[in-house]
Short mmCIF file of C-alpha atoms and ligand atoms in Angstrom, two decimals:
data_model
loop_
_atom_site.label_atom_id
_atom_site.label_comp_id
_atom_site.label_asym_id
_atom_site.label_seq_id
_atom_site.Cartn_x
_atom_site.Cartn_y
_atom_site.Cartn_z
CA MET A 115 -0.38 0.32 -0.17
CA TYR A 116 2.61 2.57 0.95
CA VAL A 117 4.59 2.02 -2.26
CA MET A 118 1.44 2.09 -4.28
CA LYS A 119 0.28 5.33 -2.38
CA GLU A 120 4.13 7.05 -3.26
CA ASN A 121 3.88 6.07 -6.61
CA ILE A 122 0.73 7.66 -7.72
CA ILE A 123 1.73 10.45 -5.61
CA ASN A 124 4.91 10.75 -7.59
CA ARG A 125 2.98 10.22 -10.59
CA ALA A 126 0.83 13.01 -9.91
CA ILE A 127 3.91 15.27 -9.20
CA ASN A 128 5.16 14.88 -12.25
CA VAL A 129 2.09 15.52 -14.10
CA LEU A 130 1.52 18.93 -12.10
CA ASP A 131 5.13 19.90 -12.89
CA ALA A 132 4.94 19.58 -16.45
CA ASN A 133 1.49 21.10 -16.37
CA PHE A 134 3.19 24.64 -15.16
CA GLN A 135 4.09 27.44 -17.03
CA LYS A 136 6.98 30.06 -16.77
CA GLY A 137 3.98 32.68 -16.33
CA GLY A 138 3.58 30.99 -12.96
CA PHE A 139 0.38 29.47 -13.60
CA THR A 140 -1.17 25.72 -14.44
CA ILE A 141 -3.00 24.83 -17.20
CA PRO A 142 -5.45 22.16 -17.04
CA SER A 143 -4.18 19.43 -19.80
CA LYS A 144 -1.80 20.16 -22.64
CA GLY A 145 -2.83 20.66 -25.96
CA LEU A 146 -6.97 20.67 -25.00
CA TYR A 147 -6.59 23.41 -22.07
CA PRO A 148 -3.85 25.95 -22.88
CA PHE A 149 -4.80 28.81 -20.43
CA GLN A 150 -5.62 29.66 -16.34
CA TRP A 151 -9.40 28.63 -15.96
CA LYS A 152 -10.39 29.99 -12.35
CA TRP A 153 -11.49 26.71 -10.51
CA ASP A 154 -8.94 24.90 -11.41
CA SER A 155 -6.54 27.00 -10.76
CA GLY A 156 -7.77 27.01 -6.61
CA PHE A 157 -7.78 22.88 -6.88
CA ILE A 158 -3.91 22.95 -8.45
CA ALA A 159 -3.19 25.51 -5.12
CA VAL A 160 -4.44 22.61 -3.06
CA GLY A 161 -1.79 20.05 -4.52
CA LEU A 162 1.24 21.84 -5.31
CA ALA A 163 0.79 23.31 -1.05
CA HIS A 164 1.51 19.74 -0.25
CA TYR A 165 4.87 19.70 -1.83
CA ASN A 166 5.82 22.97 -3.85
CA ILE A 167 4.15 26.11 -1.57
CA ASP A 168 6.07 28.51 -4.28
CA HIS A 169 4.03 27.30 -7.11
CA ALA A 170 1.15 26.92 -5.07
CA LYS A 171 1.57 30.45 -3.75
CA LYS A 172 1.70 31.66 -8.01
CA GLU A 173 -0.79 29.98 -9.01
CA ILE A 174 -2.71 32.42 -6.67
CA GLU A 175 -1.46 35.15 -7.39
CA THR A 176 -1.25 35.42 -11.22
CA LEU A 177 -5.42 34.23 -11.00
CA LEU A 178 -5.59 36.83 -8.39
CA ASN A 179 -3.55 39.81 -10.49
CA ALA A 180 -6.53 39.15 -13.31
CA GLN A 181 -9.09 40.07 -11.41
CA TRP A 182 -11.03 43.38 -12.77
CA ASP A 183 -11.62 46.67 -10.85
CA ASN A 184 -14.83 45.45 -9.79
CA GLY A 185 -13.81 42.55 -8.15
CA PHE A 186 -15.03 40.30 -11.01
CA ILE A 187 -12.53 37.63 -11.30
CA PRO A 188 -12.38 35.51 -15.26
CA HIS A 189 -13.05 32.15 -15.72
CA ILE A 190 -10.13 31.89 -18.51
CA VAL A 191 -6.99 33.82 -18.15
CA PHE A 192 -5.49 34.00 -21.82
CA HIS A 193 -1.94 34.95 -20.26
CA THR A 194 -0.32 33.36 -23.92
CA ASP A 195 -1.52 33.73 -27.73
CA ASP A 196 -2.34 30.01 -28.03
CA ASP A 197 -4.59 29.95 -30.87
CA SER A 198 -5.59 25.79 -30.07
CA TYR A 199 -8.44 26.64 -27.99
CA PHE A 200 -11.71 27.96 -29.13
CA PRO A 201 -13.00 30.42 -28.10
CA GLY A 202 -9.92 32.35 -26.97
CA HIS A 203 -9.67 35.74 -26.11
CA ASP A 204 -10.90 37.56 -29.88
CA PHE A 205 -14.52 35.96 -29.29
CA HIS A 206 -14.47 37.01 -26.01
CA ARG A 207 -13.42 40.14 -25.92
CA SER A 208 -13.32 40.73 -22.11
CA ASP A 209 -11.98 44.32 -23.17
CA LEU A 210 -15.86 45.31 -24.12
CA HIS A 211 -16.35 45.98 -20.19
CA PRO A 212 -15.05 49.47 -18.76
CA LEU A 213 -13.44 47.20 -15.44
CA SER A 214 -11.80 44.52 -16.99
CA SER A 215 -7.92 44.25 -16.45
CA LYS A 216 -5.85 46.47 -19.52
CA LYS A 217 -2.95 43.92 -18.91
CA TYR A 218 -4.95 40.33 -19.00
CA LYS A 219 -7.11 38.95 -21.61
CA SER A 220 -9.90 37.02 -19.96
CA THR A 221 -13.45 35.85 -20.79
CA GLY A 222 -16.07 37.56 -19.41
CA MET A 223 -17.48 34.85 -17.30
CA THR A 224 -16.66 33.22 -14.13
CA GLN A 225 -16.57 29.73 -12.51
CA PRO A 226 -17.05 28.99 -8.78
CA PRO A 227 -15.72 30.85 -6.27
CA VAL A 228 -13.27 28.20 -4.59
CA THR A 229 -10.37 30.73 -3.91
CA ALA A 230 -11.44 31.71 -0.17
CA PHE A 231 -11.68 27.86 1.23
CA VAL A 232 -8.43 27.01 -0.99
CA LEU A 233 -6.19 29.66 1.18
CA GLN A 234 -7.78 27.79 4.23
CA ASP A 235 -7.18 24.74 2.63
CA MET A 236 -2.92 25.87 1.66
CA LEU A 237 -2.83 27.22 5.21
CA ASN A 238 -3.90 23.88 6.80
CA ILE A 239 -1.41 22.05 4.44
CA VAL A 240 1.82 23.53 5.17
CA ASP A 241 4.17 23.71 8.16
CA ASP A 242 5.51 27.25 8.16
CA LYS A 243 1.98 28.46 9.09
CA GLU A 244 3.51 32.11 9.49
CA ASP A 245 4.74 32.59 5.78
CA MET A 246 1.45 31.16 4.79
CA LEU A 247 -0.35 33.81 6.84
CA ASN A 248 1.49 36.75 5.62
CA PHE A 249 0.73 35.03 1.86
CA ILE A 250 -2.61 35.15 2.74
CA LYS A 251 -2.36 38.36 3.91
CA GLY A 252 -1.48 39.99 1.18
CA GLN A 253 -4.39 38.57 -1.04
CA ILE A 254 -7.28 37.85 0.94
CA ASP A 255 -8.65 41.23 0.52
CA LYS A 256 -9.06 40.63 -3.43
CA VAL A 257 -11.64 37.49 -2.78
CA TYR A 258 -13.18 39.55 -0.04
CA ASP A 259 -13.84 41.80 -3.27
CA ASN A 260 -15.18 39.27 -5.56
CA HIS A 261 -17.38 38.04 -3.04
CA VAL A 262 -18.37 41.54 -3.32
CA TYR A 263 -18.85 41.53 -6.43
CA PHE A 264 -21.15 38.84 -5.98
CA TYR A 265 -23.50 39.83 -3.28
CA GLU A 266 -23.14 43.41 -5.22
CA ASN A 267 -24.11 42.60 -8.75
CA ARG A 268 -25.11 38.53 -9.06
CA ASP A 269 -28.52 38.75 -7.23
CA PRO A 270 -30.61 41.18 -9.04
CA GLN A 271 -33.66 40.33 -6.69
CA ASN A 272 -31.96 40.30 -3.45
CA GLU A 273 -32.51 36.71 -2.24
CA GLY A 274 -29.09 35.74 -0.97
CA LEU A 275 -28.42 33.36 -4.29
CA VAL A 276 -26.28 34.60 -6.80
CA TYR A 277 -26.85 33.67 -11.00
CA ILE A 278 -24.80 32.20 -13.07
CA TYR A 279 -25.76 33.42 -17.19
CA HIS A 280 -23.50 30.72 -18.86
CA ASN A 281 -23.52 26.98 -17.85
CA TRP A 282 -19.40 27.56 -18.73
CA GLU A 283 -19.84 29.57 -15.15
CA SER A 284 -21.34 26.90 -13.55
CA GLY A 285 -17.94 24.05 -14.47
CA THR A 286 -20.37 21.38 -14.86
CA ASP A 287 -20.29 22.47 -18.63
CA ASN A 288 -22.61 20.12 -20.67
CA SER A 289 -24.48 18.32 -17.98
CA PRO A 290 -28.36 17.11 -19.18
CA VAL A 291 -29.28 20.07 -16.63
CA TRP A 292 -28.80 22.55 -19.23
CA ASP A 293 -31.41 20.40 -21.79
CA ASP A 294 -34.24 22.49 -20.14
CA ILE A 295 -32.98 25.72 -21.08
CA TRP A 296 -31.78 24.92 -24.40
CA ASP A 297 -35.15 24.00 -24.99
CA THR A 298 -36.58 27.51 -24.79
CA MET A 299 -33.69 28.64 -27.16
CA ASN A 300 -33.19 28.98 -30.74
CA PRO A 301 -29.58 30.06 -31.32
CA PRO A 302 -28.37 30.49 -35.39
CA GLU A 303 -25.84 28.24 -36.89
CA TYR A 304 -22.55 29.40 -35.64
CA THR A 305 -19.72 28.63 -38.49
CA PHE A 306 -16.60 27.89 -36.13
CA GLU A 307 -13.26 25.82 -36.08
CA ARG A 308 -13.85 23.39 -33.60
CA LYS A 309 -10.51 22.81 -31.28
CA ASP A 310 -11.27 20.50 -28.63
CA THR A 311 -12.83 17.38 -30.64
CA THR A 312 -8.77 17.41 -31.89
CA HIS A 313 -8.01 16.61 -28.89
CA VAL A 314 -10.26 14.24 -27.65
CA ASP A 315 -13.22 11.99 -29.31
CA ALA A 316 -15.98 13.52 -30.00
CA SER A 317 -18.36 11.39 -28.49
CA GLN A 318 -16.92 12.16 -25.12
CA ARG A 319 -17.32 15.72 -25.67
CA PRO A 320 -20.73 18.51 -26.16
CA SER A 321 -21.99 18.29 -30.01
CA LYS A 322 -21.88 21.44 -32.34
CA ARG A 323 -25.83 21.90 -31.48
CA GLU A 324 -24.58 23.13 -27.62
CA TYR A 325 -21.57 25.06 -28.62
CA ASP A 326 -24.43 27.29 -30.45
CA HIS A 327 -26.04 27.99 -27.52
CA TYR A 328 -23.01 28.57 -25.70
CA LEU A 329 -22.03 31.01 -28.40
CA TYR A 330 -25.07 32.37 -28.63
CA ILE A 331 -25.37 33.78 -25.03
CA ILE A 332 -21.70 35.13 -24.90
CA ASP A 333 -22.98 37.39 -27.90
CA ILE A 334 -25.87 38.35 -26.07
CA ALA A 335 -23.39 39.22 -22.99
CA LYS A 336 -21.45 41.19 -25.22
CA GLN A 337 -24.25 42.95 -27.10
CA ASN A 338 -24.33 44.32 -23.51
CA ASN A 339 -20.21 44.85 -23.10
CA TYR A 340 -20.78 42.49 -19.95
CA ASP A 341 -22.99 44.77 -18.37
CA ASP A 342 -24.51 42.56 -14.93
CA ALA A 343 -27.63 44.57 -14.49
CA LYS A 344 -28.64 44.24 -18.25
CA ILE A 345 -27.20 40.04 -18.33
CA ALA A 346 -30.00 39.61 -15.92
CA GLU A 347 -32.67 41.31 -17.11
CA LEU A 348 -32.17 39.97 -21.01
CA SER A 349 -29.47 36.67 -20.72
CA PRO A 350 -31.78 33.26 -21.84
CA PHE A 351 -29.47 31.06 -19.26
CA LEU A 352 -30.00 32.61 -15.42
CA VAL A 353 -29.48 29.79 -13.42
CA GLN A 354 -29.16 29.82 -9.32
CA ASP A 355 -27.03 27.12 -9.69
CA PRO A 356 -26.60 24.68 -6.29
CA LEU A 357 -22.45 24.06 -6.94
CA PHE A 358 -21.69 27.93 -7.84
CA ASN A 359 -23.65 28.97 -4.16
CA ALA A 360 -22.37 26.32 -2.37
CA MET A 361 -18.93 27.19 -2.51
CA LEU A 362 -19.73 30.51 -2.38
CA ILE A 363 -20.94 29.74 0.93
CA LYS A 364 -18.07 27.33 1.76
CA SER A 365 -15.31 30.12 0.68
CA ASN A 366 -17.69 32.89 2.77
CA LYS A 367 -16.75 30.60 6.13
CA ALA A 368 -13.32 30.24 5.25
CA LEU A 369 -12.71 34.09 4.77
CA MET A 370 -14.59 34.94 8.08
CA GLU A 371 -12.50 32.93 9.65
CA LEU A 372 -9.22 33.48 8.05
CA TYR A 373 -10.50 37.30 9.04
CA GLU A 374 -10.54 36.39 12.57
CA LEU A 375 -7.33 35.08 12.39
CA PHE A 376 -6.20 38.00 11.50
CA GLY A 377 -7.55 40.29 13.88
CA GLY A 378 -9.83 43.68 12.54
CA ASN A 379 -12.04 43.42 9.78
CA GLU A 380 -15.01 43.71 11.75
CA ASP A 381 -16.02 45.60 9.17
CA LYS A 382 -15.82 43.04 6.41
CA ILE A 383 -16.69 40.10 8.79
CA ALA A 384 -20.31 41.50 9.40
CA TYR A 385 -20.86 41.98 5.72
CA LEU A 386 -19.98 37.98 5.41
CA ARG A 387 -21.93 37.25 8.17
CA LYS A 388 -25.42 38.99 7.29
CA ASN A 389 -25.44 37.18 3.69
CA GLN A 390 -23.91 34.22 4.92
CA GLU A 391 -27.01 33.35 6.97
CA ARG A 392 -28.80 34.96 4.59
CA SER A 393 -27.77 32.50 1.70
CA ILE A 394 -27.94 29.18 3.73
CA ALA A 395 -31.54 30.26 4.66
CA ALA A 396 -32.28 30.87 1.17
CA PHE A 397 -30.33 28.08 -0.18
CA ASN A 398 -32.63 25.30 2.14
CA GLN A 399 -35.54 27.41 0.97
CA LYS A 400 -35.71 27.91 -2.61
CA LEU A 401 -33.03 25.07 -3.91
CA TRP A 402 -34.71 21.92 -1.99
CA ASP A 403 -36.45 19.39 -3.91
CA ASN A 404 -38.37 17.43 -1.04
CA GLU A 405 -40.02 14.86 -3.72
CA LEU A 406 -36.69 14.00 -5.18
CA GLY A 407 -34.80 14.51 -1.66
CA ALA A 408 -32.20 17.09 -3.44
CA TYR A 409 -30.92 19.80 -3.88
CA VAL A 410 -31.43 21.19 -7.34
CA HIS A 411 -30.91 24.22 -10.30
CA TYR A 412 -33.11 27.37 -9.91
CA ASP A 413 -34.07 28.47 -13.31
CA MET A 414 -34.88 31.99 -12.97
CA ARG A 415 -35.37 33.32 -16.58
CA ASN A 416 -38.18 30.56 -17.07
CA ASP A 417 -39.06 31.05 -13.02
CA LYS A 418 -38.99 27.17 -12.29
CA PRO A 419 -36.91 24.53 -10.82
CA ILE A 420 -35.11 22.19 -13.17
CA ARG A 421 -36.08 19.27 -11.06
CA HIS A 422 -32.53 16.39 -11.99
CA VAL A 423 -30.14 15.05 -9.62
CA SER A 424 -26.47 15.36 -10.53
CA SER A 425 -22.94 16.02 -8.37
CA SER A 426 -23.96 19.50 -8.03
CA SER A 427 -27.11 18.39 -5.61
CA PHE A 428 -24.60 16.92 -2.97
CA SER A 429 -22.21 19.95 -2.94
CA PRO A 430 -24.00 21.47 0.17
CA LEU A 431 -22.61 18.70 2.03
CA PHE A 432 -19.03 20.38 1.68
CA ALA A 433 -20.33 23.50 2.59
CA GLY A 434 -21.96 22.61 5.61
CA ILE A 435 -25.60 24.10 4.08
CA PRO A 436 -28.08 21.47 5.25
CA SER A 437 -28.96 20.31 8.44
CA LYS A 438 -28.35 16.90 10.15
CA GLU A 439 -31.74 15.25 9.06
CA ARG A 440 -31.57 17.06 5.95
CA ALA A 441 -28.13 15.66 5.41
CA GLU A 442 -29.67 11.94 5.97
CA VAL A 443 -32.12 12.65 3.13
CA LEU A 444 -29.91 13.67 1.31
CA VAL A 445 -27.06 10.71 1.34
CA ASN A 446 -29.50 8.34 1.27
CA THR A 447 -30.79 10.22 -2.21
CA MET A 448 -27.58 9.71 -3.75
CA MET A 449 -26.89 5.91 -2.98
CA ASP A 450 -30.37 4.92 -4.10
CA ARG A 451 -28.88 6.41 -7.46
CA PHE A 452 -25.28 6.70 -7.72
CA GLY A 453 -24.22 4.39 -5.31
CA GLY A 454 -24.71 0.70 -6.58
CA ASP A 455 -22.31 -2.41 -6.01
CA ASP A 456 -22.12 -1.92 -9.66
CA LYS A 457 -20.26 1.85 -10.03
CA TYR A 458 -18.04 3.84 -8.49
CA LEU A 459 -18.50 6.46 -6.35
CA CYS A 460 -20.13 8.94 -7.59
CA ALA A 461 -21.68 9.48 -11.46
CA SER A 462 -21.46 13.49 -11.89
CA PHE A 463 -25.64 12.98 -13.23
CA ASP A 464 -28.20 10.34 -12.22
CA PRO A 465 -27.78 7.15 -13.79
CA THR A 466 -31.54 6.30 -12.80
CA ASP A 467 -32.68 9.81 -15.38
CA ASN A 468 -33.06 8.60 -19.42
CA ARG A 469 -30.08 11.61 -20.24
CA PHE A 470 -27.32 10.33 -18.50
CA ASN A 471 -24.66 9.12 -20.71
CA PRO A 472 -21.45 7.11 -19.06
CA ARG A 473 -19.05 8.56 -21.64
CA LYS A 474 -19.90 12.10 -22.11
CA TYR A 475 -18.47 15.11 -20.10
CA TRP A 476 -20.75 16.26 -17.45
CA ARG A 477 -24.01 13.76 -18.36
CA GLY A 478 -22.98 11.15 -16.45
CA PRO A 479 -18.84 10.20 -15.62
CA VAL A 480 -17.02 10.56 -12.57
CA TRP A 481 -15.09 13.90 -11.98
CA ILE A 482 -12.46 13.50 -9.12
CA ASN A 483 -12.93 17.33 -8.27
CA MET A 484 -16.11 16.75 -7.51
CA ASN A 485 -15.54 13.65 -5.69
CA TRP A 486 -13.18 15.40 -3.56
CA MET A 487 -15.60 18.08 -1.46
CA LEU A 488 -17.80 15.10 -1.90
CA TYR A 489 -15.37 13.05 0.34
CA ARG A 490 -15.09 16.31 2.51
CA GLY A 491 -18.38 16.85 3.03
CA LEU A 492 -19.63 13.27 3.78
CA LYS A 493 -16.66 13.10 6.21
CA GLU A 494 -18.00 16.58 8.22
CA TYR A 495 -21.27 14.83 8.40
CA GLY A 496 -19.85 11.96 10.12
CA TYR A 497 -21.01 9.50 7.05
CA LYS A 498 -17.08 7.75 7.48
CA GLU A 499 -17.89 4.89 5.46
CA ILE A 500 -19.25 6.27 2.10
CA ALA A 501 -16.14 9.06 2.70
CA ALA A 502 -13.91 6.48 2.99
CA ARG A 503 -15.91 4.81 0.05
CA VAL A 504 -15.70 7.56 -2.47
CA GLN A 505 -12.12 8.07 -1.32
CA ASN A 506 -10.90 4.75 -2.39
CA ASP A 507 -12.81 4.93 -5.55
CA SER A 508 -10.81 8.09 -6.65
CA ILE A 509 -7.85 6.48 -5.77
CA GLU A 510 -8.91 3.04 -7.97
CA LEU A 511 -9.92 4.72 -10.61
CA VAL A 512 -6.94 6.88 -11.25
CA GLU A 513 -4.40 4.44 -10.42
CA ARG A 514 -5.82 1.80 -13.14
CA ASP A 515 -7.57 4.34 -15.79
CA GLY A 516 -4.75 7.53 -15.82
CA PHE A 517 -4.50 11.20 -14.62
CA PHE A 518 -7.32 11.59 -16.97
CA GLU A 519 -10.46 14.09 -16.71
CA TYR A 520 -13.05 12.30 -15.65
CA PHE A 521 -13.97 8.37 -15.89
CA ASP A 522 -16.54 5.82 -16.63
CA CYS A 523 -18.64 5.20 -13.09
CA ARG A 524 -19.63 2.19 -14.20
CA LYS A 525 -17.55 -1.00 -12.89
CA ASP A 526 -17.86 -3.42 -15.97
CA THR A 527 -18.29 -0.67 -19.10
CA GLY A 528 -18.08 -4.29 -21.27
CA GLU A 529 -14.71 -2.90 -23.12
CA GLU A 530 -11.42 -4.94 -22.13
CA ILE A 531 -9.24 -2.22 -21.21
CA ARG A 532 -10.07 0.58 -19.37
CA LYS A 533 -9.30 3.97 -20.00
CA GLY A 534 -10.09 7.50 -18.61
CA TYR A 535 -12.09 9.62 -20.81
CA GLY A 536 -11.22 13.21 -22.00
CA GLY A 537 -8.13 15.37 -21.38
CA ASP A 538 -4.75 12.85 -20.17
CA ASN A 539 -2.36 14.00 -17.71
CA PHE A 540 -5.10 16.32 -16.29
CA SER A 541 -3.89 18.61 -13.29
CA TRP A 542 -6.82 18.88 -10.98
CA THR A 543 -6.83 15.09 -10.86
CA ALA A 544 -3.70 15.00 -9.55
CA ALA A 545 -3.59 17.17 -7.23
CA LEU A 546 -6.31 15.97 -5.75
CA ILE A 547 -5.42 12.85 -5.63
CA ILE A 548 -2.35 13.56 -3.52
CA ASP A 549 -4.69 15.67 -0.87
CA LEU A 550 -6.58 12.96 -1.23
CA LEU A 551 -4.11 10.20 -0.35
CA LYS A 552 -2.12 12.41 2.14
CA GLY A 553 -6.05 13.27 3.91
C1 2M8 B 274 -14.37 22.08 -19.13
O1 2M8 B 274 -14.74 23.76 -19.49
C2 2M8 B 274 -13.57 24.64 -20.52
C3 2M8 B 274 -14.85 25.76 -21.00
O2 2M8 B 274 -14.69 26.31 -19.80
C4 2M8 B 274 -14.50 23.47 -22.08
O3 2M8 B 274 -14.71 22.97 -22.55
O4 2M8 B 274 -13.49 24.14 -22.92
C5 2M8 B 274 -14.94 21.75 -17.53
O5 2M8 B 274 -14.62 21.19 -17.28
C6 2M8 B 274 -14.88 23.46 -16.46
O6 2M8 B 274 -15.17 23.09 -15.57
C7 2M8 B 274 -13.15 23.44 -16.50
O7 2M8 B 274 -12.40 24.81 -15.50
C8 2M8 B 274 -12.61 23.46 -17.50
C9 2M8 B 274 -10.88 23.05 -17.24
O8 2M8 B 274 -10.53 22.78 -17.17
O9 2M8 B 274 -12.95 22.53 -18.65
#
């Protein structure tokens, strides 16, 4: 066991080192994703903190350097002019927003706010606490400003829940949850050259028609210079996502705890506390589906819940959102639908739903970042055995199938040689496996 563990950790370190760039950030996967992604950076920094603290700090620093003057942090920072990815900076045009960074080209959309809880994790991992505290002191206000940005600009009805206006903001790009929204839209047929399908089999990626929807939503945002109020008024995609809001809540807590360590900052702590209470209450009230026994997404544009269970439904465990009683219902739902003996935990979409696809990206495969959060959440609520299963399943998949982007949740795929799906040598898989093995 010990030798095996060391061996995976060394392989994971090799993946991360190979993906680290001169500019001080880590690409998610060579070829497929050649820039810096917001939530990837966070997960990567957790892994880096175990063996290369300088790189871990750099990862966070380079991301936060690209913050806009209104506190917004973009989902992709285009540090280089690489044209092997579509859509690139020339499509996204972050310069249209008056407060966007003048120094860094980026997208005009964001991703789940993981940075604050990542900073807290980094502090917990390293031995030299003083050094890390100094680093955090220099970065924390930027992360706070990002949370203020969300509450002041992404919550038009002042509910305590923030919206996302694009499926790429969710991180769960082609989840079947979005199919309900695509059904309400009829975007034009765009002409463009896909780059992702030159790196990964098309059967494991979103369809061309799905990409038309993705591009169309960006076009609407661009026509309005990425103005948040206009987007809230006009975007055909406007969703309160349980994963995104759970990350915000988890990060609010981390920010408050970190500020408390430093002393002072009473105003900031009070602001976060007020919003935290509202957010948790609204989350439990609006996003809980009693019949499904799970948290679900809410479609603000069409004013209705999107009633499907996905791995996002379980992310509130990581943020301490459900009561003990509700957590039990949620875990039972997960075990009934996702937890059969013939499956690895945890599929990204409900295997009992007819939209489930075990090979297609966010429509069913297991993702290590979601498992990492699930493992922590289950442990926190006292589900030690199920947590251990999530941990072991993750390690087994990576050990056998490789450091891939996503994995088949079926124990028997019908194929002789198993392999992971999507990009190979994928950074957050490597980073979080290190943390899962050490934790
Ligand atoms: C995937 O998303 C990008 C767009 O952001 C893509 O498909 O081109 C998602 O899995 C997302 O969650 C992830 O951050 C990104 C980079 O790993 O890839």
